[in-house]
Amino acid sequence: MKESGAAHFGMKIRNVRLSKGYKQEYIAHRIGIGQAGYSKIETGETALTLDRAFAIAKALDMSLVELIEWHQE
């Protein structure tokens, strides 16, 4: 089964968050949603709006372009 775009991007967000040592609760608080809602973003259960993607990138201390282009080394 092919992975959805939302699931792929959610996994990327999760990997960036973990690489920076942030907890889900911290990012969720910074973007103004609950931890459960944020978890659904990382698992791809909830598709992102562009505004929410910008907010998550900012909470991760990076630009949206940096988040999109990020790859684990």
PDB file of N, CA and C in Angstrom:
ATOM      1  N   MET A   1       0.844  -1.181   0.000  1.00  0.00           N
ATOM      2  CA  MET A   1       0.000   0.000   0.000  1.00  0.00           C
ATOM      3  C   MET A   1       0.887   1.242   0.000  1.00  0.00           C
ATOM      4  N   LYS A   2       0.554   2.184  -0.860  1.00  0.00           N
ATOM      5  CA  LYS A   2       1.342   3.397  -0.990  1.00  0.00           C
ATOM      6  C   LYS A   2       1.053   4.348   0.171  1.00  0.00           C
ATOM      7  N   GLU A   3       2.125   4.960   0.685  1.00  0.00           N
ATOM      8  CA  GLU A   3       2.002   5.902   1.796  1.00  0.00           C
ATOM      9  C   GLU A   3       1.425   7.219   1.278  1.00  0.00           C
ATOM     10  N   SER A   4       0.491   7.810   2.021  1.00  0.00           N
ATOM     11  CA  SER A   4      -0.110   9.074   1.610  1.00  0.00           C
ATOM     12  C   SER A   4       0.871  10.215   1.812  1.00  0.00           C
ATOM     13  N   GLY A   5       0.617  11.324   1.114  1.00  0.00           N
ATOM     14  CA  GLY A   5       1.447  12.512   1.291  1.00  0.00           C
ATOM     15  C   GLY A   5       1.396  13.026   2.713  1.00  0.00           C
ATOM     16  N   ALA A   6       0.210  12.979   3.325  1.00  0.00           N
ATOM     17  CA  ALA A   6       0.063  13.451   4.709  1.00  0.00           C
ATOM     18  C   ALA A   6       0.869  12.578   5.662  1.00  0.00           C
ATOM     19  N   ALA A   7       0.853  11.271   5.446  1.00  0.00           N
ATOM     20  CA  ALA A   7       1.608  10.365   6.319  1.00  0.00           C
ATOM     21  C   ALA A   7       3.112  10.564   6.133  1.00  0.00           C
ATOM     22  N   HIS A   8       3.540  10.742   4.892  1.00  0.00           N
ATOM     23  CA  HIS A   8       4.965  10.952   4.616  1.00  0.00           C
ATOM     24  C   HIS A   8       5.456  12.248   5.264  1.00  0.00           C
ATOM     25  N   PHE A   9       4.706  13.335   5.082  1.00  0.00           N
ATOM     26  CA  PHE A   9       5.115  14.613   5.661  1.00  0.00           C
ATOM     27  C   PHE A   9       5.020  14.567   7.181  1.00  0.00           C
ATOM     28  N   GLY A  10       4.009  13.893   7.707  1.00  0.00           N
ATOM     29  CA  GLY A  10       3.884  13.743   9.154  1.00  0.00           C
ATOM     30  C   GLY A  10       5.069  13.010   9.756  1.00  0.00           C
ATOM     31  N   MET A  11       5.543  11.972   9.057  1.00  0.00           N
ATOM     32  CA  MET A  11       6.711  11.236   9.535  1.00  0.00           C
ATOM     33  C   MET A  11       7.956  12.129   9.498  1.00  0.00           C
ATOM     34  N   LYS A  12       8.054  12.964   8.481  1.00  0.00           N
ATOM     35  CA  LYS A  12       9.187  13.891   8.399  1.00  0.00           C
ATOM     36  C   LYS A  12       9.145  14.867   9.570  1.00  0.00           C
ATOM     37  N   ILE A  13       7.966  15.403   9.875  1.00  0.00           N
ATOM     38  CA  ILE A  13       7.811  16.318  11.011  1.00  0.00           C
ATOM     39  C   ILE A  13       8.234  15.614  12.298  1.00  0.00           C
ATOM     40  N   ARG A  14       7.795  14.377  12.470  1.00  0.00           N
ATOM     41  CA  ARG A  14       8.154  13.605  13.666  1.00  0.00           C
ATOM     42  C   ARG A  14       9.665  13.433  13.764  1.00  0.00           C
ATOM     43  N   ASN A  15      10.303  13.066  12.663  1.00  0.00           N
ATOM     44  CA  ASN A  15      11.748  12.851  12.672  1.00  0.00           C
ATOM     45  C   ASN A  15      12.513  14.130  12.999  1.00  0.00           C
ATOM     46  N   VAL A  16      12.073  15.255  12.453  1.00  0.00           N
ATOM     47  CA  VAL A  16      12.712  16.540  12.772  1.00  0.00           C
ATOM     48  C   VAL A  16      12.528  16.846  14.252  1.00  0.00           C
ATOM     49  N   ARG A  17      11.292  16.683  14.735  1.00  0.00           N
ATOM     50  CA  ARG A  17      11.008  16.968  16.149  1.00  0.00           C
ATOM     51  C   ARG A  17      11.897  16.132  17.060  1.00  0.00           C
ATOM     52  N   LEU A  18      12.001  14.850  16.777  1.00  0.00           N
ATOM     53  CA  LEU A  18      12.831  13.971  17.603  1.00  0.00           C
ATOM     54  C   LEU A  18      14.308  14.347  17.516  1.00  0.00           C
ATOM     55  N   SER A  19      14.762  14.738  16.328  1.00  0.00           N
ATOM     56  CA  SER A  19      16.175  15.113  16.173  1.00  0.00           C
ATOM     57  C   SER A  19      16.516  16.358  16.977  1.00  0.00           C
ATOM     58  N   LYS A  20      15.506  17.190  17.233  1.00  0.00           N
ATOM     59  CA  LYS A  20      15.711  18.407  18.015  1.00  0.00           C
ATOM     60  C   LYS A  20      15.419  18.197  19.499  1.00  0.00           C
ATOM     61  N   GLY A  21      14.955  17.007  19.856  1.00  0.00           N
ATOM     62  CA  GLY A  21      14.693  16.688  21.254  1.00  0.00           C
ATOM     63  C   GLY A  21      13.418  17.286  21.818  1.00  0.00           C
ATOM     64  N   TYR A  22      12.467  17.651  20.942  1.00  0.00           N
ATOM     65  CA  TYR A  22      11.204  18.235  21.396  1.00  0.00           C
ATOM     66  C   TYR A  22      10.162  17.148  21.621  1.00  0.00           C
ATOM     67  N   LYS A  23       9.295  17.360  22.583  1.00  0.00           N
ATOM     68  CA  LYS A  23       8.163  16.466  22.828  1.00  0.00           C
ATOM     69  C   LYS A  23       6.961  16.961  22.022  1.00  0.00           C
ATOM     70  N   GLN A  24       6.037  16.049  21.735  1.00  0.00           N
ATOM     71  CA  GLN A  24       4.820  16.430  21.018  1.00  0.00           C
ATOM     72  C   GLN A  24       4.082  17.546  21.741  1.00  0.00           C
ATOM     73  N   GLU A  25       4.011  17.456  23.057  1.00  0.00           N
ATOM     74  CA  GLU A  25       3.282  18.451  23.846  1.00  0.00           C
ATOM     75  C   GLU A  25       3.850  19.855  23.637  1.00  0.00           C
ATOM     76  N   TYR A  26       5.169  19.962  23.523  1.00  0.00           N
ATOM     77  CA  TYR A  26       5.825  21.256  23.339  1.00  0.00           C
ATOM     78  C   TYR A  26       5.432  21.878  21.995  1.00  0.00           C
ATOM     79  N   ILE A  27       5.522  21.098  20.931  1.00  0.00           N
ATOM     80  CA  ILE A  27       5.176  21.624  19.605  1.00  0.00           C
ATOM     81  C   ILE A  27       3.684  21.933  19.536  1.00  0.00           C
ATOM     82  N   ALA A  28       2.861  21.039  20.074  1.00  0.00           N
ATOM     83  CA  ALA A  28       1.413  21.266  20.076  1.00  0.00           C
ATOM     84  C   ALA A  28       1.074  22.570  20.780  1.00  0.00           C
ATOM     85  N   HIS A  29       1.685  22.808  21.922  1.00  0.00           N
ATOM     86  CA  HIS A  29       1.447  24.049  22.665  1.00  0.00           C
ATOM     87  C   HIS A  29       1.873  25.259  21.837  1.00  0.00           C
ATOM     88  N   ARG A  30       3.023  25.171  21.183  1.00  0.00           N
ATOM     89  CA  ARG A  30       3.534  26.300  20.396  1.00  0.00           C
ATOM     90  C   ARG A  30       2.647  26.630  19.206  1.00  0.00           C
ATOM     91  N   ILE A  31       1.923  25.638  18.674  1.00  0.00           N
ATOM     92  CA  ILE A  31       1.061  25.919  17.525  1.00  0.00           C
ATOM     93  C   ILE A  31      -0.412  26.053  17.915  1.00  0.00           C
ATOM     94  N   GLY A  32      -0.693  25.914  19.207  1.00  0.00           N
ATOM     95  CA  GLY A  32      -2.037  26.189  19.704  1.00  0.00           C
ATOM     96  C   GLY A  32      -3.050  25.074  19.543  1.00  0.00           C
ATOM     97  N   ILE A  33      -2.587  23.825  19.571  1.00  0.00           N
ATOM     98  CA  ILE A  33      -3.524  22.699  19.526  1.00  0.00           C
ATOM     99  C   ILE A  33      -3.166  21.714  20.632  1.00  0.00           C
ATOM    100  N   GLY A  34      -4.023  20.734  20.848  1.00  0.00           N
ATOM    101  CA  GLY A  34      -3.755  19.715  21.853  1.00  0.00           C
ATOM    102  C   GLY A  34      -2.773  18.668  21.341  1.00  0.00           C
ATOM    103  N   GLN A  35      -2.206  17.926  22.271  1.00  0.00           N
ATOM    104  CA  GLN A  35      -1.236  16.892  21.916  1.00  0.00           C
ATOM    105  C   GLN A  35      -1.871  15.815  21.043  1.00  0.00           C
ATOM    106  N   ALA A  36      -3.112  15.446  21.322  1.00  0.00           N
ATOM    107  CA  ALA A  36      -3.780  14.403  20.534  1.00  0.00           C
ATOM    108  C   ALA A  36      -3.948  14.842  19.080  1.00  0.00           C
ATOM    109  N   GLY A  37      -4.326  16.098  18.881  1.00  0.00           N
ATOM    110  CA  GLY A  37      -4.456  16.633  17.525  1.00  0.00           C
ATOM    111  C   GLY A  37      -3.126  16.681  16.805  1.00  0.00           C
ATOM    112  N   TYR A  38      -2.097  17.057  17.543  1.00  0.00           N
ATOM    113  CA  TYR A  38      -0.759  17.104  16.951  1.00  0.00           C
ATOM    114  C   TYR A  38      -0.291  15.697  16.570  1.00  0.00           C
ATOM    115  N   SER A  39      -0.574  14.721  17.410  1.00  0.00           N
ATOM    116  CA  SER A  39      -0.200  13.339  17.126  1.00  0.00           C
ATOM    117  C   SER A  39      -0.818  12.873  15.808  1.00  0.00           C
ATOM    118  N   LYS A  40      -2.048  13.280  15.546  1.00  0.00           N
ATOM    119  CA  LYS A  40      -2.729  12.904  14.302  1.00  0.00           C
ATOM    120  C   LYS A  40      -2.043  13.509  13.085  1.00  0.00           C
ATOM    121  N   ILE A  41      -1.420  14.671  13.253  1.00  0.00           N
ATOM    122  CA  ILE A  41      -0.656  15.265  12.153  1.00  0.00           C
ATOM    123  C   ILE A  41       0.557  14.395  11.850  1.00  0.00           C
ATOM    124  N   GLU A  42       1.266  13.988  12.891  1.00  0.00           N
ATOM    125  CA  GLU A  42       2.476  13.184  12.700  1.00  0.00           C
ATOM    126  C   GLU A  42       2.183  11.805  12.119  1.00  0.00           C
ATOM    127  N   THR A  43       1.021  11.263  12.396  1.00  0.00           N
ATOM    128  CA  THR A  43       0.672   9.940  11.863  1.00  0.00           C
ATOM    129  C   THR A  43      -0.037  10.019  10.513  1.00  0.00           C
ATOM    130  N   GLY A  44      -0.326  11.232  10.058  1.00  0.00           N
ATOM    131  CA  GLY A  44      -0.986  11.408   8.773  1.00  0.00           C
ATOM    132  C   GLY A  44      -2.485  11.249   8.818  1.00  0.00           C
ATOM    133  N   GLU A  45      -3.058  11.122  10.018  1.00  0.00           N
ATOM    134  CA  GLU A  45      -4.514  10.996  10.153  1.00  0.00           C
ATOM    135  C   GLU A  45      -5.209  12.316   9.856  1.00  0.00           C
ATOM    136  N   THR A  46      -4.487  13.421  10.035  1.00  0.00           N
ATOM    137  CA  THR A  46      -5.018  14.754   9.767  1.00  0.00           C
ATOM    138  C   THR A  46      -4.130  15.423   8.735  1.00  0.00           C
ATOM    139  N   ALA A  47      -4.726  15.865   7.640  1.00  0.00           N
ATOM    140  CA  ALA A  47      -3.964  16.592   6.626  1.00  0.00           C
ATOM    141  C   ALA A  47      -3.690  18.010   7.124  1.00  0.00           C
ATOM    142  N   LEU A  48      -2.573  18.545   6.700  1.00  0.00           N
ATOM    143  CA  LEU A  48      -2.170  19.885   7.132  1.00  0.00           C
ATOM    144  C   LEU A  48      -2.694  20.961   6.202  1.00  0.00           C
ATOM    145  N   THR A  49      -3.026  22.107   6.785  1.00  0.00           N
ATOM    146  CA  THR A  49      -3.235  23.303   5.984  1.00  0.00           C
ATOM    147  C   THR A  49      -1.870  23.959   5.813  1.00  0.00           C
ATOM    148  N   LEU A  50      -1.758  24.851   4.871  1.00  0.00           N
ATOM    149  CA  LEU A  50      -0.497  25.562   4.673  1.00  0.00           C
ATOM    150  C   LEU A  50      -0.149  26.386   5.904  1.00  0.00           C
ATOM    151  N   ASP A  51      -1.145  27.033   6.496  1.00  0.00           N
ATOM    152  CA  ASP A  51      -0.908  27.828   7.709  1.00  0.00           C
ATOM    153  C   ASP A  51      -0.380  26.959   8.848  1.00  0.00           C
ATOM    154  N   ARG A  52      -0.941  25.780   9.024  1.00  0.00           N
ATOM    155  CA  ARG A  52      -0.491  24.886  10.091  1.00  0.00           C
ATOM    156  C   ARG A  52       0.917  24.381   9.803  1.00  0.00           C
ATOM    157  N   ALA A  53       1.226  24.101   8.537  1.00  0.00           N
ATOM    158  CA  ALA A  53       2.575  23.659   8.175  1.00  0.00           C
ATOM    159  C   ALA A  53       3.599  24.751   8.484  1.00  0.00           C
ATOM    160  N   PHE A  54       3.268  26.008   8.171  1.00  0.00           N
ATOM    161  CA  PHE A  54       4.150  27.129   8.510  1.00  0.00           C
ATOM    162  C   PHE A  54       4.353  27.216  10.016  1.00  0.00           C
ATOM    163  N   ALA A  55       3.269  27.062  10.777  1.00  0.00           N
ATOM    164  CA  ALA A  55       3.350  27.150  12.241  1.00  0.00           C
ATOM    165  C   ALA A  55       4.227  26.036  12.811  1.00  0.00           C
ATOM    166  N   ILE A  56       4.091  24.837  12.290  1.00  0.00           N
ATOM    167  CA  ILE A  56       4.911  23.723  12.770  1.00  0.00           C
ATOM    168  C   ILE A  56       6.379  23.971  12.452  1.00  0.00           C
ATOM    169  N   ALA A  57       6.659  24.421  11.240  1.00  0.00           N
ATOM    170  CA  ALA A  57       8.049  24.724  10.884  1.00  0.00           C
ATOM    171  C   ALA A  57       8.632  25.766  11.831  1.00  0.00           C
ATOM    172  N   LYS A  58       7.870  26.808  12.104  1.00  0.00           N
ATOM    173  CA  LYS A  58       8.339  27.856  13.020  1.00  0.00           C
ATOM    174  C   LYS A  58       8.579  27.277  14.416  1.00  0.00           C
ATOM    175  N   ALA A  59       7.671  26.422  14.885  1.00  0.00           N
ATOM    176  CA  ALA A  59       7.826  25.798  16.205  1.00  0.00           C
ATOM    177  C   ALA A  59       9.068  24.906  16.255  1.00  0.00           C
ATOM    178  N   LEU A  60       9.463  24.382  15.104  1.00  0.00           N
ATOM    179  CA  LEU A  60      10.663  23.553  15.009  1.00  0.00           C
ATOM    180  C   LEU A  60      11.910  24.395  14.724  1.00  0.00           C
ATOM    181  N   ASP A  61      11.750  25.714  14.765  1.00  0.00           N
ATOM    182  CA  ASP A  61      12.860  26.655  14.551  1.00  0.00           C
ATOM    183  C   ASP A  61      13.482  26.526  13.167  1.00  0.00           C
ATOM    184  N   MET A  62      12.612  26.419  12.160  1.00  0.00           N
ATOM    185  CA  MET A  62      13.102  26.346  10.788  1.00  0.00           C
ATOM    186  C   MET A  62      12.057  26.931   9.853  1.00  0.00           C
ATOM    187  N   SER A  63      12.438  27.184   8.616  1.00  0.00           N
ATOM    188  CA  SER A  63      11.473  27.654   7.628  1.00  0.00           C
ATOM    189  C   SER A  63      10.719  26.453   7.064  1.00  0.00           C
ATOM    190  N   LEU A  64       9.600  26.725   6.407  1.00  0.00           N
ATOM    191  CA  LEU A  64       8.838  25.635   5.799  1.00  0.00           C
ATOM    192  C   LEU A  64       9.670  24.961   4.706  1.00  0.00           C
ATOM    193  N   VAL A  65      10.422  25.740   3.950  1.00  0.00           N
ATOM    194  CA  VAL A  65      11.283  25.163   2.914  1.00  0.00           C
ATOM    195  C   VAL A  65      12.313  24.223   3.539  1.00  0.00           C
ATOM    196  N   GLU A  66      12.924  24.644   4.643  1.00  0.00           N
ATOM    197  CA  GLU A  66      13.894  23.779   5.329  1.00  0.00           C
ATOM    198  C   GLU A  66      13.237  22.488   5.806  1.00  0.00           C
ATOM    199  N   LEU A  67      12.009  22.601   6.309  1.00  0.00           N
ATOM    200  CA  LEU A  67      11.294  21.410   6.768  1.00  0.00           C
ATOM    201  C   LEU A  67      11.006  20.470   5.597  1.00  0.00           C
ATOM    202  N   ILE A  68      10.541  21.018   4.500  1.00  0.00           N
ATOM    203  CA  ILE A  68      10.228  20.197   3.329  1.00  0.00           C
ATOM    204  C   ILE A  68      11.481  19.506   2.795  1.00  0.00           C
ATOM    205  N   GLU A  69      12.596  20.231   2.779  1.00  0.00           N
ATOM    206  CA  GLU A  69      13.833  19.690   2.209  1.00  0.00           C
ATOM    207  C   GLU A  69      14.658  18.868   3.200  1.00  0.00           C
ATOM    208  N   TRP A  70      14.279  18.850   4.487  1.00  0.00           N
ATOM    209  CA  TRP A  70      15.064  18.169   5.517  1.00  0.00           C
ATOM    210  C   TRP A  70      15.156  16.676   5.231  1.00  0.00           C
ATOM    211  N   HIS A  71      16.316  16.133   5.448  1.00  0.00           N
ATOM    212  CA  HIS A  71      16.493  14.679   5.392  1.00  0.00           C
ATOM    213  C   HIS A  71      17.449  14.271   6.498  1.00  0.00           C
ATOM    214  N   GLN A  72      17.176  13.128   7.056  1.00  0.00           N
ATOM    215  CA  GLN A  72      17.956  12.631   8.187  1.00  0.00           C
ATOM    216  C   GLN A  72      19.325  12.172   7.704  1.00  0.00           C
ATOM    217  N   GLU A  73      20.345  12.601   8.415  1.00  0.00           N
ATOM    218  CA  GLU A  73      21.716  12.245   8.013  1.00  0.00           C
ATOM    219  C   GLU A  73      22.192  11.003   8.705  1.00  0.00           C
TER     220      GLU A  73
END
